[in-house]
Coordinates of C-alpha atoms and ligand atoms in Angstrom, one line a residue:
X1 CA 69.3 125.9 -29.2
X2 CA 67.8 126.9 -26.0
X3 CA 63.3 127.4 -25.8
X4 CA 61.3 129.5 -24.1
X5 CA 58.5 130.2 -24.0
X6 CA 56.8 134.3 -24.5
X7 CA 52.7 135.5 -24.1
X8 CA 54.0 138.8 -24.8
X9 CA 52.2 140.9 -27.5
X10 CA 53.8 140.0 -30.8
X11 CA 54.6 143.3 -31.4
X12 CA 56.8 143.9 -28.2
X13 CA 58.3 141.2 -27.8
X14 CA 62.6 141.7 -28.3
X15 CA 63.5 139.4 -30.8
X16 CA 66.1 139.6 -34.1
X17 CA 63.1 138.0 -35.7
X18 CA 59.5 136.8 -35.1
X19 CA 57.6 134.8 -37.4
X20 CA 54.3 134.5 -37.5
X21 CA 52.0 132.5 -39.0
X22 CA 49.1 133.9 -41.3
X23 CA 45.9 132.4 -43.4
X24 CA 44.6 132.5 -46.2
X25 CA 41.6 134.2 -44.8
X26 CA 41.6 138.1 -45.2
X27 CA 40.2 138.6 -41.8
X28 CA 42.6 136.7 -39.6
X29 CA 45.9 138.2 -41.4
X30 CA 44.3 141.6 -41.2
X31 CA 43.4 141.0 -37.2
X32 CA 47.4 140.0 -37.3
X33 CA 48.5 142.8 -39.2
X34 CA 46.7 145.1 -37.2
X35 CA 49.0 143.9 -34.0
X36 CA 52.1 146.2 -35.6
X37 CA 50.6 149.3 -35.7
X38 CA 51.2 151.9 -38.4
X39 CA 52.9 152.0 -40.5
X40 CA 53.8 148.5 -40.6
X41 CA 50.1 147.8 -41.0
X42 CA 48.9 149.9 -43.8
X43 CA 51.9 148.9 -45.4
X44 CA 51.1 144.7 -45.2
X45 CA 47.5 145.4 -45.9
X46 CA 48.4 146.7 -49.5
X47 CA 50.7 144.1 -50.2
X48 CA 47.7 141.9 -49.1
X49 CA 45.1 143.9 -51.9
X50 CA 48.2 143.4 -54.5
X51 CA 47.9 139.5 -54.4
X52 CA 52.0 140.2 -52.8
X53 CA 50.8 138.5 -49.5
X54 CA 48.1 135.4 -49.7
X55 CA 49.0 133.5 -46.6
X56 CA 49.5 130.3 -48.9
X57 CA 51.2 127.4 -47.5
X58 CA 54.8 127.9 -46.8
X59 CA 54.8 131.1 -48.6
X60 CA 57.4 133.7 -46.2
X61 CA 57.8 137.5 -46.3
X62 CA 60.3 139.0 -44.7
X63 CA 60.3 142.6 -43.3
X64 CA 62.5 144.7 -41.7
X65 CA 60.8 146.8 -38.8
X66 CA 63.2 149.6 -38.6
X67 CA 62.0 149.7 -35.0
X68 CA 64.4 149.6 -31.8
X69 CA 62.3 148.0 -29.9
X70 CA 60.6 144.8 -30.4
X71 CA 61.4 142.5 -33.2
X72 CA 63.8 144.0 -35.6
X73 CA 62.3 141.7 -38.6
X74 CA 59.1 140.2 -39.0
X75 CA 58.9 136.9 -41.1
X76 CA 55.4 136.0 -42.2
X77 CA 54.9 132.4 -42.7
X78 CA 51.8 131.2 -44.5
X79 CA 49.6 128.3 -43.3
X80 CA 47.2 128.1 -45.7
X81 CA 43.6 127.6 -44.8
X82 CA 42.5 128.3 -41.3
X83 CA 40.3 125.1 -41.0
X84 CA 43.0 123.1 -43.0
X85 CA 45.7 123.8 -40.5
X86 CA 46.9 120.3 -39.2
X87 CA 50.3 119.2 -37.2
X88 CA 52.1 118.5 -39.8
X89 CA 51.6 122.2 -41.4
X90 CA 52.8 123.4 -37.9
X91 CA 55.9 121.5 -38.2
X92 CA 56.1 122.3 -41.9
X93 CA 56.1 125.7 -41.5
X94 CA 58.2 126.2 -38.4
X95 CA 60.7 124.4 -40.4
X96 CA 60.8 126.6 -43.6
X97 CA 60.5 129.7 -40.9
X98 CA 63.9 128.4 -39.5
X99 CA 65.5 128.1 -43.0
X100 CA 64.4 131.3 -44.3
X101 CA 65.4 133.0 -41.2
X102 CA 69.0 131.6 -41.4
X103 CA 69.3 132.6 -45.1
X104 CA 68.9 136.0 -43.7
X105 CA 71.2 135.7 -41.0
X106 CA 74.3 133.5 -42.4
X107 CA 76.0 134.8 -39.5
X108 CA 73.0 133.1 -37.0
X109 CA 70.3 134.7 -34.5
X110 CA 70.4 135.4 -30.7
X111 CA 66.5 135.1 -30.0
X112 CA 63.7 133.9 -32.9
X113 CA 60.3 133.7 -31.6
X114 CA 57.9 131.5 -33.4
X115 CA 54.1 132.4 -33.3
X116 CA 52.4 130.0 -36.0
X117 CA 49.2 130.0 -33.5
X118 CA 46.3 130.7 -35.6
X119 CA 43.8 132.7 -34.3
X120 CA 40.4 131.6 -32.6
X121 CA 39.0 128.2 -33.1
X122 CA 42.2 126.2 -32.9
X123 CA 42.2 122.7 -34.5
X124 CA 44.9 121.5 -32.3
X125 CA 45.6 121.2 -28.8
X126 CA 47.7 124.2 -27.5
X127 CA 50.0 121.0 -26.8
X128 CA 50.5 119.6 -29.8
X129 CA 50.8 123.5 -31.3
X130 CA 54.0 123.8 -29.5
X131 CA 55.1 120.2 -30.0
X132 CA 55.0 121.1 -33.9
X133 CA 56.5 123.9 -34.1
X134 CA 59.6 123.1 -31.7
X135 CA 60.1 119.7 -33.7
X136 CA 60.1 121.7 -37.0
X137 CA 62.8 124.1 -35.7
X138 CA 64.4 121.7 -34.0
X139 CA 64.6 119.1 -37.4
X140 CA 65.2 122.1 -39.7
X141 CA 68.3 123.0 -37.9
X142 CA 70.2 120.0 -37.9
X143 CA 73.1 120.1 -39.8
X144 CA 75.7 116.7 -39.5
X145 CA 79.3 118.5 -38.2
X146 CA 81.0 117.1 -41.6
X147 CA 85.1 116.0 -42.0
X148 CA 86.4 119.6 -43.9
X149 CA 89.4 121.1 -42.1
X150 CA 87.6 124.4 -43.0
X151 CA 83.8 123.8 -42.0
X152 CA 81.3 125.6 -44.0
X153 CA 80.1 128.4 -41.6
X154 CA 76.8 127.2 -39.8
X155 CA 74.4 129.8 -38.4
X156 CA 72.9 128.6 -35.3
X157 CA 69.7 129.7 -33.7
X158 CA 71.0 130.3 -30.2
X159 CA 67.7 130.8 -28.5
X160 CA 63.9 129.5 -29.6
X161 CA 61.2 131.0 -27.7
X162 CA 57.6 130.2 -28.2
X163 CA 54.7 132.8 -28.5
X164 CA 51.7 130.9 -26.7
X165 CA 48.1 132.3 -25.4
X166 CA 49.1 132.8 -21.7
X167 CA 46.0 130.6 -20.8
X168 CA 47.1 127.7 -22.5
X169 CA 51.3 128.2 -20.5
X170 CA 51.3 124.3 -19.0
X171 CA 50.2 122.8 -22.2
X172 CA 52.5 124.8 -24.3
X173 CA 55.4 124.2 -21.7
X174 CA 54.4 120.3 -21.9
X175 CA 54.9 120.2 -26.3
X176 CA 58.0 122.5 -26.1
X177 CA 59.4 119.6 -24.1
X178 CA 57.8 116.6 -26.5
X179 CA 58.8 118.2 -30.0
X180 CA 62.4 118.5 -28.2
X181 CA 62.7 115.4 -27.7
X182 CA 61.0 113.9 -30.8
X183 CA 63.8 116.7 -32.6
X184 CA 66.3 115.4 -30.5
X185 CA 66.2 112.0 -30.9
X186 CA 65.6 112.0 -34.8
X187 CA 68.9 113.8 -34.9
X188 CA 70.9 111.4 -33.1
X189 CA 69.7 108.5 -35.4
X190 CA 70.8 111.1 -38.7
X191 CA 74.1 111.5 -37.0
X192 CA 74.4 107.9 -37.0
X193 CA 73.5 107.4 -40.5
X194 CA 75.6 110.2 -41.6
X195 CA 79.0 108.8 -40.0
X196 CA 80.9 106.9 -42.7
X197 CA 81.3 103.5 -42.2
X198 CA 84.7 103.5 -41.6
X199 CA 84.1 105.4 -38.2
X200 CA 81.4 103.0 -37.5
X201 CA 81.6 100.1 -37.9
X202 CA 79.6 97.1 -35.5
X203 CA 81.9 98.1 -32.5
X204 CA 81.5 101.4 -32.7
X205 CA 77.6 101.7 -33.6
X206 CA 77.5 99.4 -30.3
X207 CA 79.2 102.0 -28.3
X208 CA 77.2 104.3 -29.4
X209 CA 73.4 102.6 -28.4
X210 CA 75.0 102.0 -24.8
X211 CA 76.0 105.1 -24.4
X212 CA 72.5 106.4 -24.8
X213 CA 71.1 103.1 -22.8
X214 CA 73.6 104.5 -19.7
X215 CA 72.6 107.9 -20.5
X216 CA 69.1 107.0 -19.5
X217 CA 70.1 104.0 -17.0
X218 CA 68.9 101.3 -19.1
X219 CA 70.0 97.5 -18.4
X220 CA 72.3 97.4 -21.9
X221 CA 73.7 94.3 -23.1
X222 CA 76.5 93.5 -25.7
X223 CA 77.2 89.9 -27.3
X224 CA 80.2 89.4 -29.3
X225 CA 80.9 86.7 -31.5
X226 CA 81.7 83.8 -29.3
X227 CA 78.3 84.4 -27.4
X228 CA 76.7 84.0 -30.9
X229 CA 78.3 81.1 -31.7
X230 CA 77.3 79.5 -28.6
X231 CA 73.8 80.8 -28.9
X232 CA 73.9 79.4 -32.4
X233 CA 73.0 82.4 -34.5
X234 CA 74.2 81.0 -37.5
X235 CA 73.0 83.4 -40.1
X236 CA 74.2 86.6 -38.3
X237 CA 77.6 85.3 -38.1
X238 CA 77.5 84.2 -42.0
X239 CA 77.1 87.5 -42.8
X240 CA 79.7 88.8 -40.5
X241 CA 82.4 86.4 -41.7
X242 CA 83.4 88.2 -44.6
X243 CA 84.4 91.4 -42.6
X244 CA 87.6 91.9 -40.4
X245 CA 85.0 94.6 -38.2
X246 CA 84.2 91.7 -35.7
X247 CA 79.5 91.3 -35.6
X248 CA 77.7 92.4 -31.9
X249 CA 74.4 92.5 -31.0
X250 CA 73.1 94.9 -28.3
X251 CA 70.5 94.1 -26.0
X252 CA 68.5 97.0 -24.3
X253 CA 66.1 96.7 -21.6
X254 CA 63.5 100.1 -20.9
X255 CA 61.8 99.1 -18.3
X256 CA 59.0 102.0 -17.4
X257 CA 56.2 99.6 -15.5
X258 CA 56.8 98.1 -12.0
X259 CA 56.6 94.4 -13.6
X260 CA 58.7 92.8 -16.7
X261 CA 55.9 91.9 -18.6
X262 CA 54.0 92.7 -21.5
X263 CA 57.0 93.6 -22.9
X264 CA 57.3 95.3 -26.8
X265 CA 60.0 94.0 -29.1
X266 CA 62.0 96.7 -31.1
X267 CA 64.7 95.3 -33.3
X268 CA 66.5 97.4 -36.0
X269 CA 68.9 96.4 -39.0
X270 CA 72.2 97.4 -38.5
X271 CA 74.5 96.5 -41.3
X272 CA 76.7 99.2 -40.5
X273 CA 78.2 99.3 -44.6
X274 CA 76.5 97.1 -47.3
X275 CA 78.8 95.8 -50.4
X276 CA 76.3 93.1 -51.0
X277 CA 79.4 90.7 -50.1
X278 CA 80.5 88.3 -52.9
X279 CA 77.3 89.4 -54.7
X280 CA 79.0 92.7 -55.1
X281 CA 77.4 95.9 -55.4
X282 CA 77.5 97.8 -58.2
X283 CA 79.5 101.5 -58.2
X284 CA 76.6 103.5 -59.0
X285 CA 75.5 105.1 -55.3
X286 CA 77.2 102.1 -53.2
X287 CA 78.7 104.8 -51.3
X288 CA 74.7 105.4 -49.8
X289 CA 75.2 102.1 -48.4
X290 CA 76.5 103.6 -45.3
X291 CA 72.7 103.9 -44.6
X292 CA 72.4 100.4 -44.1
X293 CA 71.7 100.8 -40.3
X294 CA 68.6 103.0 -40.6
X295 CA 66.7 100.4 -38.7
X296 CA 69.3 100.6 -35.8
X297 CA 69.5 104.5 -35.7
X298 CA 66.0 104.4 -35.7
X299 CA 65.6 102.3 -32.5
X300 CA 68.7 104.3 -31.3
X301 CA 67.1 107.5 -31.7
X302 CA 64.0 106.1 -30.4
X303 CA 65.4 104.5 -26.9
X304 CA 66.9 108.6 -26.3
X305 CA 63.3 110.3 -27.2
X306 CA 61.8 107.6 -24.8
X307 CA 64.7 107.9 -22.5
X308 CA 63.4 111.7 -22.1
X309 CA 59.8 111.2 -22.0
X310 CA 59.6 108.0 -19.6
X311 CA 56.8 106.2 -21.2
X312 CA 54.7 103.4 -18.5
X313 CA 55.9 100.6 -20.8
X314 CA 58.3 97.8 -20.9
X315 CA 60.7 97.3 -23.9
X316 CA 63.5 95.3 -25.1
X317 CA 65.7 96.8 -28.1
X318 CA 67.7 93.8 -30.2
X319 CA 69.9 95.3 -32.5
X320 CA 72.4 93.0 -34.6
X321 CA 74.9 94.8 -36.3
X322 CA 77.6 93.5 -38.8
X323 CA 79.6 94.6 -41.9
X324 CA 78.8 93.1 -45.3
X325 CA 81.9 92.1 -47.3
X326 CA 83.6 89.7 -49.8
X327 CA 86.8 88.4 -49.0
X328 CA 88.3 85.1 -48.9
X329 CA 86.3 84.3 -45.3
X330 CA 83.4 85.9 -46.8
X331 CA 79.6 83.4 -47.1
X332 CA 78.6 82.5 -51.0
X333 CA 75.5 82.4 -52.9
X334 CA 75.3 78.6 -52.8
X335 CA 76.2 78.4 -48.9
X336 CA 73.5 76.6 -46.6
X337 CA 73.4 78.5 -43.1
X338 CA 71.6 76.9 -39.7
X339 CA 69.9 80.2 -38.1
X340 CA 69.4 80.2 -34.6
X341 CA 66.0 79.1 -34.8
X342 CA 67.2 75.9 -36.5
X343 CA 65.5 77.0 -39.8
X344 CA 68.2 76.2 -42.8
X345 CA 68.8 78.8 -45.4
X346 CA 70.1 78.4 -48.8
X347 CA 72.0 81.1 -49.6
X348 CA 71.1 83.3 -53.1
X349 CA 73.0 86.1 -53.0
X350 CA 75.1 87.5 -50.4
X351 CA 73.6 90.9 -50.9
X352 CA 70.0 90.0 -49.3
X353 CA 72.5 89.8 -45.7
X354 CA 69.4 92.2 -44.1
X355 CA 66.9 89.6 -43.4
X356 CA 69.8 86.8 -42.6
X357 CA 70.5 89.2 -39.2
X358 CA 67.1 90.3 -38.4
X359 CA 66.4 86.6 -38.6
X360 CA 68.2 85.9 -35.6
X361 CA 67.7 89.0 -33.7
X362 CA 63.5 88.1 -34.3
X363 CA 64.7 84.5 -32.6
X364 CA 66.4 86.4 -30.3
X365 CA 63.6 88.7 -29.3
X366 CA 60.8 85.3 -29.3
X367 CA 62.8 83.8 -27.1
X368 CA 63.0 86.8 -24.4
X369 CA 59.6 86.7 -24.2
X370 CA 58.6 90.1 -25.9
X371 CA 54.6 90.6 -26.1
X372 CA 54.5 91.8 -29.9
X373 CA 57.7 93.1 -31.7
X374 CA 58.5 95.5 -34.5
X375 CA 61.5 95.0 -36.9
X376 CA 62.8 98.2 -38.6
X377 CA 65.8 97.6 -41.7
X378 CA 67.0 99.2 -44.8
X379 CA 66.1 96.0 -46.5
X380 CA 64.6 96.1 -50.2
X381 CA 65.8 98.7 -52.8
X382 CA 61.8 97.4 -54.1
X383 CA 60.2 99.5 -51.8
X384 CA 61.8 102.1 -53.6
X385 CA 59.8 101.2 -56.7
X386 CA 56.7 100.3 -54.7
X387 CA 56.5 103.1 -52.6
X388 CA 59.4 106.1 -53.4
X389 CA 60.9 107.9 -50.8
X390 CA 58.3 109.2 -48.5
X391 CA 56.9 106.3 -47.6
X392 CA 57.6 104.1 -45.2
X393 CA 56.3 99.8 -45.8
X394 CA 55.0 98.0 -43.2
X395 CA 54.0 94.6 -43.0
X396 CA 52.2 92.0 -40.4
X397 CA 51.0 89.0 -38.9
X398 CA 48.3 90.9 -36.9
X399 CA 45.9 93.3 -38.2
X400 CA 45.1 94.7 -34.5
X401 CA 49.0 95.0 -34.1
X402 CA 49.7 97.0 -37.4
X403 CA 46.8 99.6 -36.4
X404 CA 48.5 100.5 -34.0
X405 CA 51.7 101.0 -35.4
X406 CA 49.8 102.6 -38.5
X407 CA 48.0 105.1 -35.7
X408 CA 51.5 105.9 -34.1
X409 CA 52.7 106.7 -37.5
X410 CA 49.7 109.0 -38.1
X411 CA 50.0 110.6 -34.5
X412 CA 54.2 111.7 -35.4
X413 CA 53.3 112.9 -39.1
X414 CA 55.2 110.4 -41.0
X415 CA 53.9 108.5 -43.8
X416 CA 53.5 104.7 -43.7
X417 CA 51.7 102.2 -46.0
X418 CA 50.6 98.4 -46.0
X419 CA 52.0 95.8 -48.3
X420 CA 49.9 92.3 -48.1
X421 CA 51.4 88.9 -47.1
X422 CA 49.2 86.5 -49.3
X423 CA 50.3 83.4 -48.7
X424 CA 50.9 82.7 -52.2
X425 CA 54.3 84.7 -52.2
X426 CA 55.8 82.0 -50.1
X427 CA 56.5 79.8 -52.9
X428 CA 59.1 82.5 -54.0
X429 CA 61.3 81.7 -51.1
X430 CA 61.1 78.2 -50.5
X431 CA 64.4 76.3 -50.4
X432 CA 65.4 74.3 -52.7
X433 CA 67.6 72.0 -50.5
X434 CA 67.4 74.1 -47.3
X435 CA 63.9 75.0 -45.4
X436 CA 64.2 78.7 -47.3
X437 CA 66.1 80.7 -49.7
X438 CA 67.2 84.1 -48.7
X439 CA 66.0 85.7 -52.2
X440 CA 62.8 85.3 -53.6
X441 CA 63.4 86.9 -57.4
X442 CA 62.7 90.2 -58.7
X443 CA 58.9 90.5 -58.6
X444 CA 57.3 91.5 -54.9
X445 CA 60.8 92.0 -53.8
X446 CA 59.9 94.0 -50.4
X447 CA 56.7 91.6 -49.7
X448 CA 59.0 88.2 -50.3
X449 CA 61.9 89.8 -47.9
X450 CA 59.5 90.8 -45.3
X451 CA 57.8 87.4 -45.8
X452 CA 60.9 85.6 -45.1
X453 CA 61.1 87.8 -41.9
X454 CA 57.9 86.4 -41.0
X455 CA 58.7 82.5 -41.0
X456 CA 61.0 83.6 -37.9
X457 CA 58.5 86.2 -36.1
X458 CA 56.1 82.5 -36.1
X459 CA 53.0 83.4 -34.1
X460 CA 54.2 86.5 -32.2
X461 CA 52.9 90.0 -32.9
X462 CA 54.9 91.7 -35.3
X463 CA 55.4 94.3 -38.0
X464 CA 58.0 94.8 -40.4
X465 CA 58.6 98.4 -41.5
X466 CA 61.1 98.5 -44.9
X467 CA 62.8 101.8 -44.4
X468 CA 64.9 102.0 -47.6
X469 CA 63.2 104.3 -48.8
X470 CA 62.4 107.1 -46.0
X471 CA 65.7 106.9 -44.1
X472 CA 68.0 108.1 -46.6
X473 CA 67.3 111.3 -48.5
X474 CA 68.7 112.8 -52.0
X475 CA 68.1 116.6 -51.7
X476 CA 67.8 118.8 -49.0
X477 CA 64.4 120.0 -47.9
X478 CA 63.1 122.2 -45.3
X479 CA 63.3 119.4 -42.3
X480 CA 65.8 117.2 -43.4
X481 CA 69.1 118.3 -45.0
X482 CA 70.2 115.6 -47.5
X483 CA 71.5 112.1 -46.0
X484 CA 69.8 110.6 -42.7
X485 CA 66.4 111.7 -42.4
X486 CA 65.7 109.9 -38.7
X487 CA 62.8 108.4 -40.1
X488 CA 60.5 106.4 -37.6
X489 CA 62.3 107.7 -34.2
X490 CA 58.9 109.4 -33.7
X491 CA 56.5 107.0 -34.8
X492 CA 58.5 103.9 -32.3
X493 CA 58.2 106.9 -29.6
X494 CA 54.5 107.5 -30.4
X495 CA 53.9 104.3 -30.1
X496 CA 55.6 103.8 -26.8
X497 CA 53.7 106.6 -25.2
X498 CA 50.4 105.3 -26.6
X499 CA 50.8 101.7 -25.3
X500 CA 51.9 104.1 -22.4
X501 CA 48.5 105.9 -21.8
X502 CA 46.4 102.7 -22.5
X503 CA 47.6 100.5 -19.9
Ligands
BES601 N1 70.5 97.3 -48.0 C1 70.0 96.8 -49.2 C2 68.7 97.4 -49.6 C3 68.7 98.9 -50.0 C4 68.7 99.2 -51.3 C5 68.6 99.9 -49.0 C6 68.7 100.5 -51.7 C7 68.6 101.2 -49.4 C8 68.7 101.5 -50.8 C9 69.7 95.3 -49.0 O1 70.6 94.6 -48.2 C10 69.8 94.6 -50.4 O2 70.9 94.6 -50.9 N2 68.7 94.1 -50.9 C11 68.7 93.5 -52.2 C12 67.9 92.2 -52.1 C13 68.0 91.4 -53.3 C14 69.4 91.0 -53.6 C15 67.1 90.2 -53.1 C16 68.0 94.5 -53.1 O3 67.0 95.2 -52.7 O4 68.5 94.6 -54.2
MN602 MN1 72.4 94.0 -49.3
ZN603 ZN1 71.5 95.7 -46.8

């Protein structure tokens, strides 16, 4: 999908389909009705007095101009209330303008121009207007290229343009380019989830991060398995030992200051297909296990938005990746396992593998030096229970460090919520004959397992975010078709650029 951008009047402008944005508020629809002339008018106004039109949130009408000239339909998005209007309803709406617009197009559009910009008194910045509305069209297109010899037909969008107040061109021009990339980089890290785990497996995902690291000339790293073993990470490679898909970790370096320092740590889970190993899986939805490196698609995703956008800060990306499976090399519930950081683990079950490779990537990451890190896995079906699907858990060691991420998560529209770590819970995953266990029962599931993660994060700055809930999603919706959802590509970007503009 190409953008532009148009300040023409909405009624002239030549499009197969405009969509604006309306309120609830009689006035400002009327204002916007007025724009299209008779008959067009007198025709929206009495579906307006017939309760037909309300300008309710998400509510879309769909009209055909019969004109020549100018847009050929009109699609009438509601916002809502005026003074309610907020980023996310931008995005929200630009997103179900996309999908209704392609339900009426199954054989896709040339040119759709969006104009979701209410009228005077603007809550937003013109910027972040046109950030919202490109990242909801953007996300609301995606569509993962599936495996059928006969694809599905898939109407494309071939060209986005913008309506923007001509006064407010370089900001608008500035959030066409951010929601882009935001769009952008959330897709990659859905393609990624959606690829089965038979196309990618460790190797493979590997590839895949240094091909965006190169893309971007980032300093990109790979260690295979006999650098591990010589670097000692000992839980990693228990994992990995059941799988004939040989483990890697890939090391990324952004640098966007003049001087390696201050340097933020973003390490993702990438178990690239989860059995649970000798503690096997049951049937029911293991095939969603293919999900299992959200955290790595996140950071993935993340390190291509950022590669666009070139914040002013320094990062280093750890990303172990491995296969979980049982077989006759596979690790045991029983096992006792040396992780890099000389911490012993006692093993529980196989199928709490998550924390065992974050454990030495976190090691990893301490040892490079990073400033303050944040961790990102698939890593408790708990948070499911605690939290559901739209929300994403974060944990910490450092209440000045998890503002931050919680403001970056505010800032991209994506919903994130603390879990405590009382001390109290540590009891639950104290080893037996080993320094910890890599289970800590049923109860508190998400807090125990992000707890364990902490014993390795030590005194650095970190945050956990438990993603296995938001990265995977069950039905289709207006901005994320079912499968990968790309959750958190925006908020690590968000918080790149604002550790960006306070330095
Ligand atoms: N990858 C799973 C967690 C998961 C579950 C992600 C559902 C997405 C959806 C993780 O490796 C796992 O198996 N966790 C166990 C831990 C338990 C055995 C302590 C779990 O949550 O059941
Ligand atoms: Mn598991
Ligand atoms: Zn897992």
């Amino acid at each position: 999908m190409k953008t532009g951008i148009t300040y023409k009047s909405i009624a002239q402008v030549d499009a197969d389909c405009i969509a604006v944005g309306i309120v609830e508020e009689k006035e400002q629809s009327f204002d916007i009705f007025a724009r299209f002339g008779d008959p067009l008018k007198k025709y929206l106004e009495s579906q307006w007095d017939n309760g037909k039109i309300k300008g309710k949130e998400l509510e879309t009408t769909y009209i055909h101009t019969l004109n020549e000239k100018g847009p050929r339909t009109i699609l009438l998005v509601g916002l809502g209330k005026r003074e309610n209007i907020t980023f996310e309803n931008v995005r929200a709406a630009a997103g179900r303008a996309v999908k209704e617009v392609l339900k009426h197009n199954k054989n896709g559009l040339e040119r759709f121009v969006l104009s979701l910009w209410p009228e005077a008194g603007e809550k937003l910045s013109a910027e972040r207007m046109a950030h919202a509305m490109t990242e909801g069209a953007f996300l609301a297109q995606y569509r993962f290229s599936d495996y059928k010899q006969n694809s599905e037909e898939n109407p494309q969008i071939k060209e986005l343009v913008l309506w923007a107040p001509r006064d407010h061109q370089n900001d608008a021009e500035k959030g066409i380019v951010q929601g882009a990339a935001y769009a952008r980089g959330t897709n990659l890290a859905r393609d990624l989830v959606n690829t089965p785990g038979n196309l990618l497996p460790p190797a493979v995902l590997a590839e895949r991060a240094v091909d965006v690291a190169r893309r971007h000339g980032m300093e990109v790293e790979v260690l295979d398995e006999k650098e591990m073993k010589k670097m000692n990470m000992g839980a990693l490679l228990a994992v990995a030992q059941g799988s004939e898909q040989p483990p890697r970790m890939v090391i990324v370096k952004y640098q966007g200051r003049e001087k390696w320092d201050n340097v933020l740590g973003l390490i993702g889970k990438g178990i690239t297909f989860d059995t649970g190993g000798i503690s096997l899986k049951p049937v029911q939805n293991m095939e969603e296990m293919v999900s299992d490196m959200g955290g790595a698609a996140a950071v993935i995703g993340a390190l291509e938005t950022i590669g666009l956008l070139k914040p002013e800060v320094n990062i280093l990306v750890v990303l172990p990746m491995a296969e979980n499976m049982p077989s006759g090399k596979a690790y045991r519930p029983g096992d006792v396992i040396t992780s890099m950081s000389g911490k012993t683990i006692e093993i529980v079950t196989t199928d709490a593998e998550g924390r065992l490779i974050l454990a030495d990537a976190i090691t990893y990451a301490r040892r490079q030096g990073v400033e303050a890190m944040v961790d990102l896995a698939t890593l408790t079906g708990a948070v499911l229970v605690a939290l559901g699907t739209h929300t994403t858990a974060a944990m910490t060691n450092n209440e000045e460090w998890v503002e931050q991420v919680l403001e970056a998560a505010a800032d991209a529209g994506e919903l994130m919520w603390r879990l405590p770590t009382f001390d109290v819970y540590k009891k639950q995953y104290k080893g037996r004959v080993a320094d910890l266990r890599n289970a800590g029962g049923r109860n508190a599931g998400s807090i125990t397992a992000g707890m364990f993660l902490g014993e390795f994060a030590e005194d650095t700055p970190w945050v956990h975010l438990d993603i296995a809930g938001t990265a995977w999603a069950e039905e289709n919706s207006d901005l994320s078709p079912r499968g990968g959802t790309g959750v958190m590509v925006r908020t690590l970007t968000r918080l790149a650029l604002n550790l960006s503009n306070n330095s």
